[in-house]
CSV table of C-alpha atoms in Angstrom, one decimal:
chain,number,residue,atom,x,y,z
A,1,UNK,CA,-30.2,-77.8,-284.6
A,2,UNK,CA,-27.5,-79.1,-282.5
A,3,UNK,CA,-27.8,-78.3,-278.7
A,4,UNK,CA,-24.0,-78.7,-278.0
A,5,UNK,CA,-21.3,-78.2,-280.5
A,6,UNK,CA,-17.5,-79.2,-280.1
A,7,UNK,CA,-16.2,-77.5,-282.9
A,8,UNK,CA,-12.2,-79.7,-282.3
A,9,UNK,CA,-12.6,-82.9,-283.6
A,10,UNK,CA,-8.9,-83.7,-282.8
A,11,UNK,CA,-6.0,-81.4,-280.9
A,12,UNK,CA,-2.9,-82.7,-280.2
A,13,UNK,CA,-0.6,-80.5,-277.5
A,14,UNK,CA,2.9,-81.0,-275.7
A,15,UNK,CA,2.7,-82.5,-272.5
A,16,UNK,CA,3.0,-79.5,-269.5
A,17,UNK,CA,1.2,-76.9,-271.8
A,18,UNK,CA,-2.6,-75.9,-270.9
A,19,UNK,CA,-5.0,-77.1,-273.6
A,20,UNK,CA,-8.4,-75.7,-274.2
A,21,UNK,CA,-11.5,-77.6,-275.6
A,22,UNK,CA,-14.3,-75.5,-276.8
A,23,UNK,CA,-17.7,-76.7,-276.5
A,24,UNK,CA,-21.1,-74.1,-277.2
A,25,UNK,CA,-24.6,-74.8,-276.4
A,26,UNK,CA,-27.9,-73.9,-278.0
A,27,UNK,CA,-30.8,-73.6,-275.2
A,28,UNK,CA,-33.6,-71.3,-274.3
A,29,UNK,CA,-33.9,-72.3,-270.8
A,30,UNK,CA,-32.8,-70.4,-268.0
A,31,UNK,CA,-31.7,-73.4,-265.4
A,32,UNK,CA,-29.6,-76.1,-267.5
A,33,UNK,CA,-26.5,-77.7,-266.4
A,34,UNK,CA,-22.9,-78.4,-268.0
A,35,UNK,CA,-20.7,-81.0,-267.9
A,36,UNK,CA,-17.6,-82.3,-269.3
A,37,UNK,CA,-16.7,-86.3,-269.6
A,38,UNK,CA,-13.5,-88.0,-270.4
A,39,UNK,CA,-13.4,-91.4,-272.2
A,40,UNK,CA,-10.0,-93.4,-272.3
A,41,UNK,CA,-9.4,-95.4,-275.1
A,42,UNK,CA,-11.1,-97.9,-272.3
A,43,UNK,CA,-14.5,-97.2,-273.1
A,44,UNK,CA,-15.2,-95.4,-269.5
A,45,UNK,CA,-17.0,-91.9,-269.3
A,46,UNK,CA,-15.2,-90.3,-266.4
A,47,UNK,CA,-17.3,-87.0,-265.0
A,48,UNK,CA,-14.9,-84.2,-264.5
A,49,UNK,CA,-16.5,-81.1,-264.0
A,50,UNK,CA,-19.9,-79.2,-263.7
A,51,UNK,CA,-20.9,-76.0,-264.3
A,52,UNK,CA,-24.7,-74.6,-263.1
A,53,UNK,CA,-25.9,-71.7,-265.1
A,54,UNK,CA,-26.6,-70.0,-262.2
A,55,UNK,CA,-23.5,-70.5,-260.9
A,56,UNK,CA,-21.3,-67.1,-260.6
A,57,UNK,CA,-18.3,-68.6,-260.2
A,58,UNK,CA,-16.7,-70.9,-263.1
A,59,UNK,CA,-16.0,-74.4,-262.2
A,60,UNK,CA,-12.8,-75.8,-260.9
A,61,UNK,CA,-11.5,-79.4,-259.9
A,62,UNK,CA,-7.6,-79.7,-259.6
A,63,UNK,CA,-6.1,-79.4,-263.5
A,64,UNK,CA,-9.6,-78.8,-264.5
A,65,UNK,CA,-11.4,-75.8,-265.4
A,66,UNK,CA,-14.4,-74.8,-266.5
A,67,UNK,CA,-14.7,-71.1,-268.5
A,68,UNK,CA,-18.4,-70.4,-268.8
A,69,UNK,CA,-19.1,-67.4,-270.7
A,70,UNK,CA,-23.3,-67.6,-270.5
A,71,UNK,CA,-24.0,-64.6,-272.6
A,72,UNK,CA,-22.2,-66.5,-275.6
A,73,UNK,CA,-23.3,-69.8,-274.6
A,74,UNK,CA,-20.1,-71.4,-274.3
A,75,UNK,CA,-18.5,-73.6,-271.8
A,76,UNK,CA,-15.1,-74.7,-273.0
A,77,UNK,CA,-12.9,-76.8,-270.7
A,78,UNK,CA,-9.5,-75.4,-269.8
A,79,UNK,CA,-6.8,-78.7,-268.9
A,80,UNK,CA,-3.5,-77.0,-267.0
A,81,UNK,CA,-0.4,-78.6,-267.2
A,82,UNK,CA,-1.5,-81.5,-269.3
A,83,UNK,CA,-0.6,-84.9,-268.7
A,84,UNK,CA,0.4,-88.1,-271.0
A,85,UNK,CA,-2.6,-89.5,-269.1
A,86,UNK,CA,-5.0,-87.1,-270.4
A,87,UNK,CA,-5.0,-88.4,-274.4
A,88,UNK,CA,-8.9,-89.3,-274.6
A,89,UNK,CA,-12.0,-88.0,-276.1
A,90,UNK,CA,-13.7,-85.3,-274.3
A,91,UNK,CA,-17.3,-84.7,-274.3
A,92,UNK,CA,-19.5,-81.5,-273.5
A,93,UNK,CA,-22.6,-82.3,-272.8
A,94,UNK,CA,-26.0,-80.3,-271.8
A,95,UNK,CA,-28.6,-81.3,-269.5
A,96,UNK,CA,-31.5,-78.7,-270.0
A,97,UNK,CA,-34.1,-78.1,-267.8
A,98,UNK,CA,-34.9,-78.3,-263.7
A,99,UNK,CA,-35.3,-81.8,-263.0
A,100,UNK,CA,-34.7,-83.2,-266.4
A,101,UNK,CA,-32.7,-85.9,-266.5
A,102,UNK,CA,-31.5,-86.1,-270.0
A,103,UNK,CA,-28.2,-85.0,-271.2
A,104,UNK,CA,-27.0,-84.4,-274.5
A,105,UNK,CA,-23.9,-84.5,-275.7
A,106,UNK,CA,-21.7,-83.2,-278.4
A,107,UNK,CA,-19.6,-84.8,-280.9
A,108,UNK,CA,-16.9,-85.0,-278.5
A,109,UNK,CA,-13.0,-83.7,-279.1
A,110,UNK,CA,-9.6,-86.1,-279.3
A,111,UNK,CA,-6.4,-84.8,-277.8
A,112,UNK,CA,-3.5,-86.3,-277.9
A,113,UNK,CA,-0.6,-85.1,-275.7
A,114,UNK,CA,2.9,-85.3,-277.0
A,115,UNK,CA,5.8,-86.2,-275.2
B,1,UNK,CA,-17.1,-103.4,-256.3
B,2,UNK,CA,-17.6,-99.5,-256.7
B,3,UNK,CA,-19.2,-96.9,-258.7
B,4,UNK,CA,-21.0,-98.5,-262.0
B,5,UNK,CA,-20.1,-101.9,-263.5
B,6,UNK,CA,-21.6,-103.7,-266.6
B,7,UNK,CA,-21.1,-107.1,-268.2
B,8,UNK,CA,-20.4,-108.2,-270.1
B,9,UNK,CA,-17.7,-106.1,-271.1
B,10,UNK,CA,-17.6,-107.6,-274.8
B,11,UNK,CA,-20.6,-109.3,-276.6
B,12,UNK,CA,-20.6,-110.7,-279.9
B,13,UNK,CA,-24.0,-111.9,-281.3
B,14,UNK,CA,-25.9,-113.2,-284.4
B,15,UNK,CA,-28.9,-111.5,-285.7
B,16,UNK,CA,-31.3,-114.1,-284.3
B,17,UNK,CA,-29.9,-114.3,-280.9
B,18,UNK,CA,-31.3,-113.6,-277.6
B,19,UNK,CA,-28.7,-111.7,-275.0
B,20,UNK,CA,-28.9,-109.6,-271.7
B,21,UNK,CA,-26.6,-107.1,-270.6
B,22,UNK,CA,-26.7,-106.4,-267.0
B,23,UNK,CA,-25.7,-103.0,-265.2
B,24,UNK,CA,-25.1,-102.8,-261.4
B,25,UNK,CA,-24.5,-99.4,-259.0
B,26,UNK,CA,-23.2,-99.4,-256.0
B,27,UNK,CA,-23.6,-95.7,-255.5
B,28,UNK,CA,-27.1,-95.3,-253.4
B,29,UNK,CA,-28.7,-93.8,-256.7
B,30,UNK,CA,-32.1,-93.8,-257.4
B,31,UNK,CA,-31.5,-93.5,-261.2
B,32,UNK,CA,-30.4,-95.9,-264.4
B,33,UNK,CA,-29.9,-95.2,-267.7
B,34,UNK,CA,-29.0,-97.1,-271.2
B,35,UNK,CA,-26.8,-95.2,-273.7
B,36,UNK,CA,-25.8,-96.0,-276.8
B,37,UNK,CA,-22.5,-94.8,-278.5
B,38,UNK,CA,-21.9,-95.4,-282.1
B,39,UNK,CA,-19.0,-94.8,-284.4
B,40,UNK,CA,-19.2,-91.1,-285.5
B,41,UNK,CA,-22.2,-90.3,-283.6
B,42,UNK,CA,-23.2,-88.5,-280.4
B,43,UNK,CA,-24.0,-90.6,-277.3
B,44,UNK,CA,-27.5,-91.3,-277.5
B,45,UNK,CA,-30.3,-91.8,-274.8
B,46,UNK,CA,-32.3,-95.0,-275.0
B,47,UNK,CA,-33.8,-95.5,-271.9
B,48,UNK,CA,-34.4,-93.6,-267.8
B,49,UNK,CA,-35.4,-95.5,-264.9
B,50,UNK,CA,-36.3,-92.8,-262.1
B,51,UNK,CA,-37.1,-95.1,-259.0
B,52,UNK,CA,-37.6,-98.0,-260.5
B,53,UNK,CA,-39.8,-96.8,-263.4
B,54,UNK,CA,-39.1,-96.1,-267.0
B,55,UNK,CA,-39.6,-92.2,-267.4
B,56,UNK,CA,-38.2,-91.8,-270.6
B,57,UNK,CA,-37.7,-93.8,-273.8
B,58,UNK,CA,-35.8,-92.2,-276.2
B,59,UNK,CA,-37.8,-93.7,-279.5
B,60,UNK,CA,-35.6,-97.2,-279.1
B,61,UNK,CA,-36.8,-100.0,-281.2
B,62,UNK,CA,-38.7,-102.7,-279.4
B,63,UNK,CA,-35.7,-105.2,-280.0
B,64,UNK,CA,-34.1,-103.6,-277.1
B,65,UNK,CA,-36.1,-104.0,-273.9
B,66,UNK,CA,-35.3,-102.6,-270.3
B,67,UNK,CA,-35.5,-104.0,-267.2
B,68,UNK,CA,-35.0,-102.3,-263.7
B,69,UNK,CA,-35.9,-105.1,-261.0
B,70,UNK,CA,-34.5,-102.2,-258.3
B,71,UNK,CA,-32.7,-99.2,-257.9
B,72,UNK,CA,-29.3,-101.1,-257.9
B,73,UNK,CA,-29.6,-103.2,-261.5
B,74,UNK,CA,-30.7,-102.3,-264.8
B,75,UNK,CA,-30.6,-104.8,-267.7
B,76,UNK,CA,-31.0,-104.3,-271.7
B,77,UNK,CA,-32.3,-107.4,-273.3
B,78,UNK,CA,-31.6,-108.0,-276.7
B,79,UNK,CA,-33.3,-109.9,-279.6
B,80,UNK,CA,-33.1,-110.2,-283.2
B,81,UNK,CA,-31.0,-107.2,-283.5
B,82,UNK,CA,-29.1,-105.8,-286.5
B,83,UNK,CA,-25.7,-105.1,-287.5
B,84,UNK,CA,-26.0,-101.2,-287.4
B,85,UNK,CA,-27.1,-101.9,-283.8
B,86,UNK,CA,-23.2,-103.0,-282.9
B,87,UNK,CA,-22.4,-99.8,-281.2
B,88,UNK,CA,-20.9,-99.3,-277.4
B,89,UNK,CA,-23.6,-99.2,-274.6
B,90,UNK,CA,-23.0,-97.4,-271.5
B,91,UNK,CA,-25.0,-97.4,-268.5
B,92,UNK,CA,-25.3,-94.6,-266.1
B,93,UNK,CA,-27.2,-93.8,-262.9
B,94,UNK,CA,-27.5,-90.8,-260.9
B,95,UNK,CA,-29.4,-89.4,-257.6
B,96,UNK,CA,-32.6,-88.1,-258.5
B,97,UNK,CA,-33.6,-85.4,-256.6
B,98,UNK,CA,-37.3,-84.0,-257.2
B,99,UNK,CA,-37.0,-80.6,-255.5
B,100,UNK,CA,-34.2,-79.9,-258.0
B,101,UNK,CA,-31.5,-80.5,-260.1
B,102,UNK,CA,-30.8,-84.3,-260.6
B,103,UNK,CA,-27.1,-85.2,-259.7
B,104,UNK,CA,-24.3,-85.6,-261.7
B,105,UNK,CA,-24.3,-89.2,-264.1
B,106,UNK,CA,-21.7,-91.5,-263.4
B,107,UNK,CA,-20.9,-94.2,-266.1
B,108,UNK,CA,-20.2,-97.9,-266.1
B,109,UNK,CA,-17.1,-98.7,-268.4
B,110,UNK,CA,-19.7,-99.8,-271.3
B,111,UNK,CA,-20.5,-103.3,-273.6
B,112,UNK,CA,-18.9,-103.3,-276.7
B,113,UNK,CA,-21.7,-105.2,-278.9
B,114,UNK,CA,-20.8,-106.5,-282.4
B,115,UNK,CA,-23.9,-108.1,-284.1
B,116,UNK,CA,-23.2,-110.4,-286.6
């Protein structure tokens, strides 16, 4: 079964609106650890945000947030005011476990903004 | 230089050659690993170096083989590899903390491999 599941493959928005990028995750452990990743056309996998799932509050950094909803395992990213400069892929990805150091990621979403 | 660099940044390869591709951090981490992103597929673990030994290998073929001389460099050599092995590879390290949770992965900006 997958453990993260991006359900978008492709969203395109209008530049200035808020976009949101849905990502679930499957795990029976109680400590795990969320994060999202952008990749430019460029190749780079740029860290943006982390969420802790004992963390109360969700996760925020500038345009970036984070709305973790644990009791239906999701964790969707929420971009305000989008940006020309935001058209990428965006990955969810899971890392499971205290002290584990894999993560796993999900399919990964496009978005395009429009001018 | 800063954060995670590889190179080369674009291969190109014939099955029976041998190549290296080289990763450097220059973040403080204590931690290295090889991805590997195909078309259409998930990013895949290969290989963890935790302190300068391999933790983890992810079920990788032995035509890929890791190297970690120190915490700052990790190298992928490659040898008689196949064309459905022509796939992005990203390298990543982090802080590895044993008391907890490891720190965030931060990512080079990848080798784009084409095996001919």
């Amino acid at each position: 079964a997958q453990k993260i599941t991006q359900t978008q493959p492709g969203m395109f928005v209008q530049e200035k609106e808020a976009v949101t990028l849905d990502c679930t995750y499957d795990t029976s452990d109680q400590s795990y650890g969320l994060f999202w990743y952008k990749q430019p056309s460029s190749g780079e996998m740029i860290f943006l945000i982390y969420q802790g799932s004992y963390d109360e509050q969700n996760a925020t950094e500038g345009r970036y947030s984070l709305n973790f909803q644990k009791a239906r395992k999701s964790a969707n990213l929420v971009i305000s005011a989008s940006q020309l400069g935001d058209s990428a892929m965006y990955f969810c990805a899971m890392r499971e476990g205290r002290g584990a150091q894999k993560l796993v990621f999900g399919q990964g979403t496009r978005l395009t903004i429009n001018p | 230089e800063t954060g995670v660099t590889q190179t080369p940044r674009h291969l190109v390869m014939g099955m029976t050659n041998k190549k290296s591709l080289k990763c450097e951090q220059h973040l403080g981490h204590n931690a290295m690993y090889w991805y590997k992103q195909s078309a259409k597929k998930p990013l895949e673990l290969m290989f963890v170096y935790s302190l300068e030994e391999r933790v983890e290998n992810n079920s990788v073929p032995s035509r890929f083989s890791p190297e970690c001389p120190n915490s700052s460099h990790l190298f992928l050599h490659l040898h008689t590899l196949q064309p459905e092995d022509s796939a992005l590879y990203l390298c990543a390290s982090s802080q590895w903390e044993t008391s907890g949770f490891p720190d965030t992965q931060y990512f080079g900006p990848g080798t784009r491999l084409t095996v001919l």
